[in-house]
Tab-separated table of C-alpha atoms and ligand atoms in Angstrom:
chain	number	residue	atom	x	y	z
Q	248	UNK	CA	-0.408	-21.676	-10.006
Q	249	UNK	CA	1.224	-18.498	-8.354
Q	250	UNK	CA	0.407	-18.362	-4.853
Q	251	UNK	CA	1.424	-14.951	-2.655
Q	252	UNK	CA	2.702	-17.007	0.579
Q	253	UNK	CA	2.552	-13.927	3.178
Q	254	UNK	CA	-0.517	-11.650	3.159
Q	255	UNK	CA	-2.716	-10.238	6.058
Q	256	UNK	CA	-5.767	-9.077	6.435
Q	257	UNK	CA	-7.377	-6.196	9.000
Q	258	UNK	CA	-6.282	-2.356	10.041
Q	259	UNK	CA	-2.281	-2.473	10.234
Q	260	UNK	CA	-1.942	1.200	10.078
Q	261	UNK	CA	-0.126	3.051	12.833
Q	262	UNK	CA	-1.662	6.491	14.548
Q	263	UNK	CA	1.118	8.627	12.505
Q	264	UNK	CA	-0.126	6.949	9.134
Q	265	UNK	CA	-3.972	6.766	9.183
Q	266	UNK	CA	-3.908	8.136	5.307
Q	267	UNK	CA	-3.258	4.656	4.112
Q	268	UNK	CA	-6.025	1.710	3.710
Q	269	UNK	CA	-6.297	-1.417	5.846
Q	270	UNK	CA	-6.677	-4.347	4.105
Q	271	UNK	CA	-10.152	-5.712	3.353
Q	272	UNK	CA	-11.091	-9.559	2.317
Q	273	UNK	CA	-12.662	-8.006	-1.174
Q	274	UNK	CA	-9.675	-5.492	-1.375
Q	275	UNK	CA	-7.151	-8.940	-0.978
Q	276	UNK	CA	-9.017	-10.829	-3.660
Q	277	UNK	CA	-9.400	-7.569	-5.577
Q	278	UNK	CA	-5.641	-7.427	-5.645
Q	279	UNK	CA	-4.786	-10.994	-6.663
Q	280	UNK	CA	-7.062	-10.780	-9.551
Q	281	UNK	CA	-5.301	-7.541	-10.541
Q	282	UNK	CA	-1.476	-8.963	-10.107
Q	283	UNK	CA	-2.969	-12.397	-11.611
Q	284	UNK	CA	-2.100	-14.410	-8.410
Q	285	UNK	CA	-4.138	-17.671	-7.882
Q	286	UNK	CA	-4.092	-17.689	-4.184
Q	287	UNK	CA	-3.110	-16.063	-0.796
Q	288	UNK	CA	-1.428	-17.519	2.301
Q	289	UNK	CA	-3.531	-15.631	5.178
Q	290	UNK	CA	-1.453	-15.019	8.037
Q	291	UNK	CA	-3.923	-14.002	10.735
Q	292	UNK	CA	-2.978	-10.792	12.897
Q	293	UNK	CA	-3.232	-9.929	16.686
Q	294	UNK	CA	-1.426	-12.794	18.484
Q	295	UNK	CA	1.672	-11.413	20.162
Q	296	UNK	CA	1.219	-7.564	21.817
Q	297	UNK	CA	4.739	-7.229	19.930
Q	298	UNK	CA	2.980	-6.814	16.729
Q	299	UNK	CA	-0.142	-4.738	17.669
Q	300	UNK	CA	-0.795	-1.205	16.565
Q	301	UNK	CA	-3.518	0.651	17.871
Q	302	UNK	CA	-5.748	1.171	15.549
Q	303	UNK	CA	-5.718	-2.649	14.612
Q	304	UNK	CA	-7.319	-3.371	18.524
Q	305	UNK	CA	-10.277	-1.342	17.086
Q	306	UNK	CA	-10.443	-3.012	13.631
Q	307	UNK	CA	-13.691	-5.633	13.096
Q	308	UNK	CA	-12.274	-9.211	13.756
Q	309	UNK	CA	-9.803	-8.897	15.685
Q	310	UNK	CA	-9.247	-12.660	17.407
Q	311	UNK	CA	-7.860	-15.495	15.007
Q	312	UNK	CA	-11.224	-17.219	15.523
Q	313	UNK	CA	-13.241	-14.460	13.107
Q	314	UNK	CA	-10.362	-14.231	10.958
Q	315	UNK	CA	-10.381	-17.672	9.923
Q	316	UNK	CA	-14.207	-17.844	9.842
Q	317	UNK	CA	-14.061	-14.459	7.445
Q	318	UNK	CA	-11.514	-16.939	5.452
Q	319	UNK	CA	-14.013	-19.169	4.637
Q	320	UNK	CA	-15.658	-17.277	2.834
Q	321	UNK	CA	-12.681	-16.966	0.117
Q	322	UNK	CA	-12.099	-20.909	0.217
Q	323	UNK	CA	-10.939	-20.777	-3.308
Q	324	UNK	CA	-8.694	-17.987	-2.913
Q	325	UNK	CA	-7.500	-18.034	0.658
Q	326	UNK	CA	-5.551	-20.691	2.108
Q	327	UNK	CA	-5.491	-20.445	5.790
Q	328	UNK	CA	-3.019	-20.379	8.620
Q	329	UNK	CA	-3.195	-20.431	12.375
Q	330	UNK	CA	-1.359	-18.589	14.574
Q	331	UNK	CA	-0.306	-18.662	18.098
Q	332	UNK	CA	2.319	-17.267	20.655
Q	333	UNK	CA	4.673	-19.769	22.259
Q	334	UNK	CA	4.470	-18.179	25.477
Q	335	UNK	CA	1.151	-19.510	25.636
Q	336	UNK	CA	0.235	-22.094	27.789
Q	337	UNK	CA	0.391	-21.335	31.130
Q	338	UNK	CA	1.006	-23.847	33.920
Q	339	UNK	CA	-1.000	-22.851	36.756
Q	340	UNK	CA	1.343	-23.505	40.011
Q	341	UNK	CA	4.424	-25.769	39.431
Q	342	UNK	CA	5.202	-27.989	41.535
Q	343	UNK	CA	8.337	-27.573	43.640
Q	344	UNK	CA	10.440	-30.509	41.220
Q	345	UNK	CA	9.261	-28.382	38.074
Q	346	UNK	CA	10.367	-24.681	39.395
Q	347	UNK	CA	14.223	-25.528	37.963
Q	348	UNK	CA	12.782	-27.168	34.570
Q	349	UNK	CA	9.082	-26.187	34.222
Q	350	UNK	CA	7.126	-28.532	32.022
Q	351	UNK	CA	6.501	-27.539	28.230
Q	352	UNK	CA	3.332	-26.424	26.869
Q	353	UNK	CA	0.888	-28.871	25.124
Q	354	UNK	CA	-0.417	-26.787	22.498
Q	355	UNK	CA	-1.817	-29.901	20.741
Q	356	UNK	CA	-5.374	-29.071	21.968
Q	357	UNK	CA	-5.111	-25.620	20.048
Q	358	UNK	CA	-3.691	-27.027	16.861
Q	359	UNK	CA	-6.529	-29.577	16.533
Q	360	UNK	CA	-8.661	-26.603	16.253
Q	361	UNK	CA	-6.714	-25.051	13.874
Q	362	UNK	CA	-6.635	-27.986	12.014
Q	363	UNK	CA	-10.230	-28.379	11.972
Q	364	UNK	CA	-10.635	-24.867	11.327
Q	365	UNK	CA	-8.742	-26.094	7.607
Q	366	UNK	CA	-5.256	-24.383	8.738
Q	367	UNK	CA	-2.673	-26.053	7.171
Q	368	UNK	CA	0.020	-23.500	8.215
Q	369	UNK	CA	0.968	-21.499	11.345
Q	370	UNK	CA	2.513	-17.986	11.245
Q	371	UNK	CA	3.893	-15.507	11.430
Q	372	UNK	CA	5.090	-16.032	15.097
Q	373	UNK	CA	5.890	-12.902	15.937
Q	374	UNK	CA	6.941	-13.014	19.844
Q	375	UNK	CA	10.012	-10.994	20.537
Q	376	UNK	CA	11.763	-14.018	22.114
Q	377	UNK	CA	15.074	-15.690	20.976
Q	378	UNK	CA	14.616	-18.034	18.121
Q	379	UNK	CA	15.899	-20.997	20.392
Q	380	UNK	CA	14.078	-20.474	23.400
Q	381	UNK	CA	13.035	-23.800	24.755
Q	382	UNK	CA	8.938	-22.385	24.014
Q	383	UNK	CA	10.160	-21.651	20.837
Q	384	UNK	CA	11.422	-25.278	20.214
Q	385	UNK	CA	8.161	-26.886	21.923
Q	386	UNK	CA	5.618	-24.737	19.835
Q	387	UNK	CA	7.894	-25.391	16.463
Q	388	UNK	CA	8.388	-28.958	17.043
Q	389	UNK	CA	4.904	-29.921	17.987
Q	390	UNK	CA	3.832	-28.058	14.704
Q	391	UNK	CA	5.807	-30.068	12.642
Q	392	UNK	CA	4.032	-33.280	14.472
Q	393	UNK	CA	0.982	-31.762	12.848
Q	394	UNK	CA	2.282	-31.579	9.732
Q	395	UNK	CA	1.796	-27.571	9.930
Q	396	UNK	CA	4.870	-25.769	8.519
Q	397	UNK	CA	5.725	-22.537	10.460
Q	398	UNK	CA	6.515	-18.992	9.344
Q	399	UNK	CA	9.056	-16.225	11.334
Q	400	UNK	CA	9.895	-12.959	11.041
Q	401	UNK	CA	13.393	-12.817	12.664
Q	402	UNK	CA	15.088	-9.272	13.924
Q	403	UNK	CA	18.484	-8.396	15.108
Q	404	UNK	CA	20.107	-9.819	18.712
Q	405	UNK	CA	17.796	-9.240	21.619
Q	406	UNK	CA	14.551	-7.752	22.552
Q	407	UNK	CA	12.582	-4.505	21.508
Q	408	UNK	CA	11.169	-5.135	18.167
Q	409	UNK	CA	8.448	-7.670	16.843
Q	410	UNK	CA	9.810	-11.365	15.554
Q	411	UNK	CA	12.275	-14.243	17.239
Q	412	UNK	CA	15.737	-12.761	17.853
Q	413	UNK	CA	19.029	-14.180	16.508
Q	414	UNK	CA	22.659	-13.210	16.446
Q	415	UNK	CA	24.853	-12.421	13.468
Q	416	UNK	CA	25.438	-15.670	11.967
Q	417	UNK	CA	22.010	-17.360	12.725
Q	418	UNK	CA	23.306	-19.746	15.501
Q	419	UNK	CA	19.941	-19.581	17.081
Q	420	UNK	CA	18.263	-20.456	13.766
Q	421	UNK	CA	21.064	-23.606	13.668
Q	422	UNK	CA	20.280	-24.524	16.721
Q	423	UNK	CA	16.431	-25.215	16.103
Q	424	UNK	CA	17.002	-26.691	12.961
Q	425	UNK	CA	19.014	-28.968	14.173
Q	426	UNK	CA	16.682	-30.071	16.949
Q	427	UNK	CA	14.020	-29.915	14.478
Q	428	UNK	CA	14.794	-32.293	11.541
Q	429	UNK	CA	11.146	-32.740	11.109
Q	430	UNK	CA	9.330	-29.092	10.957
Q	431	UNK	CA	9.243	-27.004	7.902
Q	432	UNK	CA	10.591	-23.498	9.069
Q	433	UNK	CA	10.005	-20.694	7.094
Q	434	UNK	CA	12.431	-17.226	7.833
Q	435	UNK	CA	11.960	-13.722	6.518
Q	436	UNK	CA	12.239	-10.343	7.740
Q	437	UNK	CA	15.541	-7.682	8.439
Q	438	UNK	CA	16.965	-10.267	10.608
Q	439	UNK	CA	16.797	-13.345	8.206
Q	440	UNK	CA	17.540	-11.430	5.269
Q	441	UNK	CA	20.289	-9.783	6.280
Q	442	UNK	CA	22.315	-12.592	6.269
Q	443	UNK	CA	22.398	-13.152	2.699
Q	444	UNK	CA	25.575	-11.001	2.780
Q	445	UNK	CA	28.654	-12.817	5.029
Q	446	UNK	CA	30.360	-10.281	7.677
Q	447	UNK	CA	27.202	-8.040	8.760
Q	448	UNK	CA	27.301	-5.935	11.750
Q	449	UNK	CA	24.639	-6.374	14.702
Q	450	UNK	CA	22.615	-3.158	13.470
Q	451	UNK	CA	22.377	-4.669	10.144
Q	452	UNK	CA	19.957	-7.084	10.915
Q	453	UNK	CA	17.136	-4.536	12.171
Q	454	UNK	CA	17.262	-2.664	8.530
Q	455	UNK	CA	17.246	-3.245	4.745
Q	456	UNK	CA	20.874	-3.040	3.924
Q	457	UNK	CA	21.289	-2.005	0.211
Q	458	UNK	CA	24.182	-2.056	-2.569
Q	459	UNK	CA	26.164	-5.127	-3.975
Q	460	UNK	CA	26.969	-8.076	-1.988
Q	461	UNK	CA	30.533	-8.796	-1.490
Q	462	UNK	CA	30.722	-12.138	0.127
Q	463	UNK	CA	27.915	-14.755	0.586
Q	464	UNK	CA	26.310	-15.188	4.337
Q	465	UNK	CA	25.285	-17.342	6.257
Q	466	UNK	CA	21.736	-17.657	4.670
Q	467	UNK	CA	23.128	-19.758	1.851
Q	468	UNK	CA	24.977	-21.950	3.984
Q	469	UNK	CA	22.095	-22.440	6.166
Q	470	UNK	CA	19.557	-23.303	3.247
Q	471	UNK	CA	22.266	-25.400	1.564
Q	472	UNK	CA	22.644	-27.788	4.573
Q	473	UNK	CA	19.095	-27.534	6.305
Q	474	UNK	CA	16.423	-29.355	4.138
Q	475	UNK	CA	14.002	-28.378	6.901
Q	476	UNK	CA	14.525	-24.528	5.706
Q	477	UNK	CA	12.681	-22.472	3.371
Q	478	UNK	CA	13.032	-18.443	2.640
Q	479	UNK	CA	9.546	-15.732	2.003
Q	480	UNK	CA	10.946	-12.934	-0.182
Q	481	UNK	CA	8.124	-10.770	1.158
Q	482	UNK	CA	8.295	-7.148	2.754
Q	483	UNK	CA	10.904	-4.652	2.270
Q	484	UNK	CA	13.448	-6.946	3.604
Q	485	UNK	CA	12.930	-9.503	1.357
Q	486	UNK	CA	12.731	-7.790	-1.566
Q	487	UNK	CA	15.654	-5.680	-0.978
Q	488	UNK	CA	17.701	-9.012	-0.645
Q	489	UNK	CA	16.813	-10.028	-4.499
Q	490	UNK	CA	17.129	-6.867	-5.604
Q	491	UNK	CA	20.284	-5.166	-4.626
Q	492	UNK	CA	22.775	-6.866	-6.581
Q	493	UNK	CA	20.626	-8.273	-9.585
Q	494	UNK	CA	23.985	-10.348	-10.584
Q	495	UNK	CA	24.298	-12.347	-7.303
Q	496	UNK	CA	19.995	-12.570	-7.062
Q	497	UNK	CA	20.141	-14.197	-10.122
Q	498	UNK	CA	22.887	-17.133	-9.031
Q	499	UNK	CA	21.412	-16.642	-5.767
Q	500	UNK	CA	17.390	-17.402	-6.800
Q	501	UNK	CA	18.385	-20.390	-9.031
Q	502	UNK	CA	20.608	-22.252	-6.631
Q	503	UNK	CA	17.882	-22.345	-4.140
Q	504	UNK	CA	14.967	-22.541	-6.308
Q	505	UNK	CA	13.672	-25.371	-4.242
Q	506	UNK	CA	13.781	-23.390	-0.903
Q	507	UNK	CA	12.116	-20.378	-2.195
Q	508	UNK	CA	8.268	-18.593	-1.607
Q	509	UNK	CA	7.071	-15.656	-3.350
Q	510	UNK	CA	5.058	-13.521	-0.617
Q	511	UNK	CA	4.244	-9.653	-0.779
Q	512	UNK	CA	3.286	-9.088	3.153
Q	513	UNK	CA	1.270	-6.610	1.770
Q	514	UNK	CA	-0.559	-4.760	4.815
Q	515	UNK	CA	-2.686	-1.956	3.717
Q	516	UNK	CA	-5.370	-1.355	0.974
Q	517	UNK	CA	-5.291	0.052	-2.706
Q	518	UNK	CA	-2.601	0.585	-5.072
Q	519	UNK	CA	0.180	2.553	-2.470
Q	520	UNK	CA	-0.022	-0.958	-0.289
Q	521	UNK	CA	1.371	-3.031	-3.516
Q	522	UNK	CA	4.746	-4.818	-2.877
Q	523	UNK	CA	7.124	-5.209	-6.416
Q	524	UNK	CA	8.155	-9.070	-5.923
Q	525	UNK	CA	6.214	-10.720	-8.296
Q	526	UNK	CA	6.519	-8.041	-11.209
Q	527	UNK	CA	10.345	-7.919	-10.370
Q	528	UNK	CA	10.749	-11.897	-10.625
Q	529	UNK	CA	8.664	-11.566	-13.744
Q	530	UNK	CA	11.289	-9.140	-15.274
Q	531	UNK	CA	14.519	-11.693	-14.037
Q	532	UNK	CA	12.343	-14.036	-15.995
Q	533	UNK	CA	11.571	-11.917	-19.355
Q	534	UNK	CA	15.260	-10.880	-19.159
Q	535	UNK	CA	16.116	-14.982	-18.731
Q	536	UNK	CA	17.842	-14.335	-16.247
Q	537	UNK	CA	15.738	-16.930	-13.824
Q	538	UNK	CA	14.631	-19.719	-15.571
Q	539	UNK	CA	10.547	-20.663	-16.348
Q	540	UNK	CA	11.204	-23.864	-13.919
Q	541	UNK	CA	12.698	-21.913	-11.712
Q	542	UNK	CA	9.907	-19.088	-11.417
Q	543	UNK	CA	7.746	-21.558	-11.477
Q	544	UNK	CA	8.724	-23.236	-8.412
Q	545	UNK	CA	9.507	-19.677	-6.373
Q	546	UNK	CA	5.944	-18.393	-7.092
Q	547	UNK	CA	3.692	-21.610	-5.978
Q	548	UNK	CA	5.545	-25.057	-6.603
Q	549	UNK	CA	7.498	-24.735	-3.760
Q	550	UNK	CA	4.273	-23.516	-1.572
Q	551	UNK	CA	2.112	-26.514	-2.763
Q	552	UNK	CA	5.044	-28.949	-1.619
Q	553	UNK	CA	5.583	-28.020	1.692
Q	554	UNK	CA	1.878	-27.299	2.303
Q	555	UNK	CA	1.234	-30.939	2.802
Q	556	UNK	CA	-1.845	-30.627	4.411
Q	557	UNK	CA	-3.282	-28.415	1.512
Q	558	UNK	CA	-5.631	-29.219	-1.243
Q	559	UNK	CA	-6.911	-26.717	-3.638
Q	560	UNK	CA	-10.571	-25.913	-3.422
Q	561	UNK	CA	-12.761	-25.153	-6.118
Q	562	UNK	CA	-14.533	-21.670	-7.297
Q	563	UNK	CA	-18.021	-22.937	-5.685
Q	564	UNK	CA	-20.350	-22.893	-8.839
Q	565	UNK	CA	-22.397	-19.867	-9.407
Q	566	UNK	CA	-25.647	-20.502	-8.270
Q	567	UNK	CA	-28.484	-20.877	-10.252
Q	568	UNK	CA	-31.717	-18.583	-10.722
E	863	ZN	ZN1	3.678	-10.194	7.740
């Protein structure tokens, strides 16, 4: 079964580009039928103001809520996430004790909904906060109490982008692994996938760095010692990663076969929104370069596994006349 773990659906054009498509439900199943993908992780849109464009506030269905009802619609297809910001939650007035060390945010009342909903997933969190903010940790580790693995997009070191912020190095990324033993985190984006090369610069981590890769970085140390971490080769960033030094990919992909999704992020309509991951791991694997076990597991084995909460539905039966 090959399952596309990052997709979205809705208008994510920006003012300067309305000549491309947004993405429509029929357009998204239109697509996986055409790249011969089984199923589609929908990662609802809208949650953090980080992550808005303009012409998305505008768009039909733009709260989680009529996303996930649209998603119902494509049961057999789509398999559901929730999403959330984890600077939700607000307090009210503290109390004078809690004004040092305010209390954290139950967000268990909102992820019963999700779960009821039929999310089995959150993501992607895209709040520009640090990846080891204490709301960070709260939201993340309560997830993983629900059995609801979580994807992030992660930038370069402090604010001004979209996506949890981290050093060179990942220590923030440590950190919360290492306080989470129990949640299934899930990176991707410049700031994740930048680090598959060792000795980047700061301004690496907000672009797609290209050419071969010298030394390895911290991303393979981190996946190697973290069983709690997995990596979505979707976007630009992503695919850039697995493609710039085919040689290294290849050693690369098949050492962490286990810890790898196949995702696209594709975010606009017809054929100039298509992303080249799967076709590119389907020419590693004609050239035997990746292994059938291994593509295998990259391009749904590894999605079904950590999507605990998951079971496949089936195409309802075409009614009768
Ligand atoms: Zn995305």
């Amino acid at each position: 079964m090959i399952i596309d773990f990052h997709t979205h659906v809705g208008d994510h054009r920006t003012p300067e580009r309305m000549d491309r498509l947004p993405v429509t439900w029929e357009g998204l199943i239109e697509r996986l039928d055409e790249e011969e993908i089984d199923k589609a992780v929908v990662l609802p849109s809208g949650v953090s103001p980080e992550s808005l464009q303009a012409p998305f506030l505008f768009s039909p269905q733009v709260d989680i809520l009529s996303q996930l009802k649209a998603a119902r619609e494509y049961a057999d297809r789509v398999i559901p996430f929730g999403n959330l910001d984890p600077r939700m939650g607000c307090l009210g007035n503290l109390e004078p004790h809690q004004v040092e060390n305010p209390p954290e945010a139950d967000f268990s009342w909102i992820l019963t909904h999700f779960l009821e909903l039929g999310c089995v997933g959150i993501g992607e969190i895209t709040a520009n906060i640090a990846v080891d903010d204490p709301r960070v940790i709260s939201l993340f580790r309560q997830c993983g109490e629900f059995d609801l693995p979580v994807l992030f997009p992660c930038t370069g070191p402090g604010r001004g982008v979209y996506g949890l912020y981290d050093e060179v190095g990942l220590p923030r990324l440590e950190r919360l692994l290492q306080a989470l033993p129990h949640t299934t985190v899930i990176g991707h984006a410049p700031g994740f996938w930048a680090e598959i090369e060792g000795d980047i610069t700061p301004e690496k981590k907000f672009v797609y760095p290209t050419g071969p890769i010298r030394k390895a970085g911290t991303l393979s140390r981190l996946l190697r010692s973290y069983a709690n971490l997995y990596a979505d080769i979707s976007a630009n960033s992503g695919f850039n990663a697995i493609s710039r030094d085919k040689a290294f990919a290849t050693d690369f992909l098949t050492e962490f076969q286990d810890k790898i999704l196949f995702g696209t992020d594709v975010c606009f309509g017809g054929p100039d929104g298509r992303m080249p991951h799967l076709d590119y791991l389907r020419s590693l694997l004609e050239e035997k370069r990746i292994g059938q076990r291994t593509f295998a597991k990259i391009t749904g084995e590894n999605a079904l596994k950590i999507l605990k909460l998951y079971s496949p539905v089936a195409k309802p039966e075409e009614e009768k006349p």
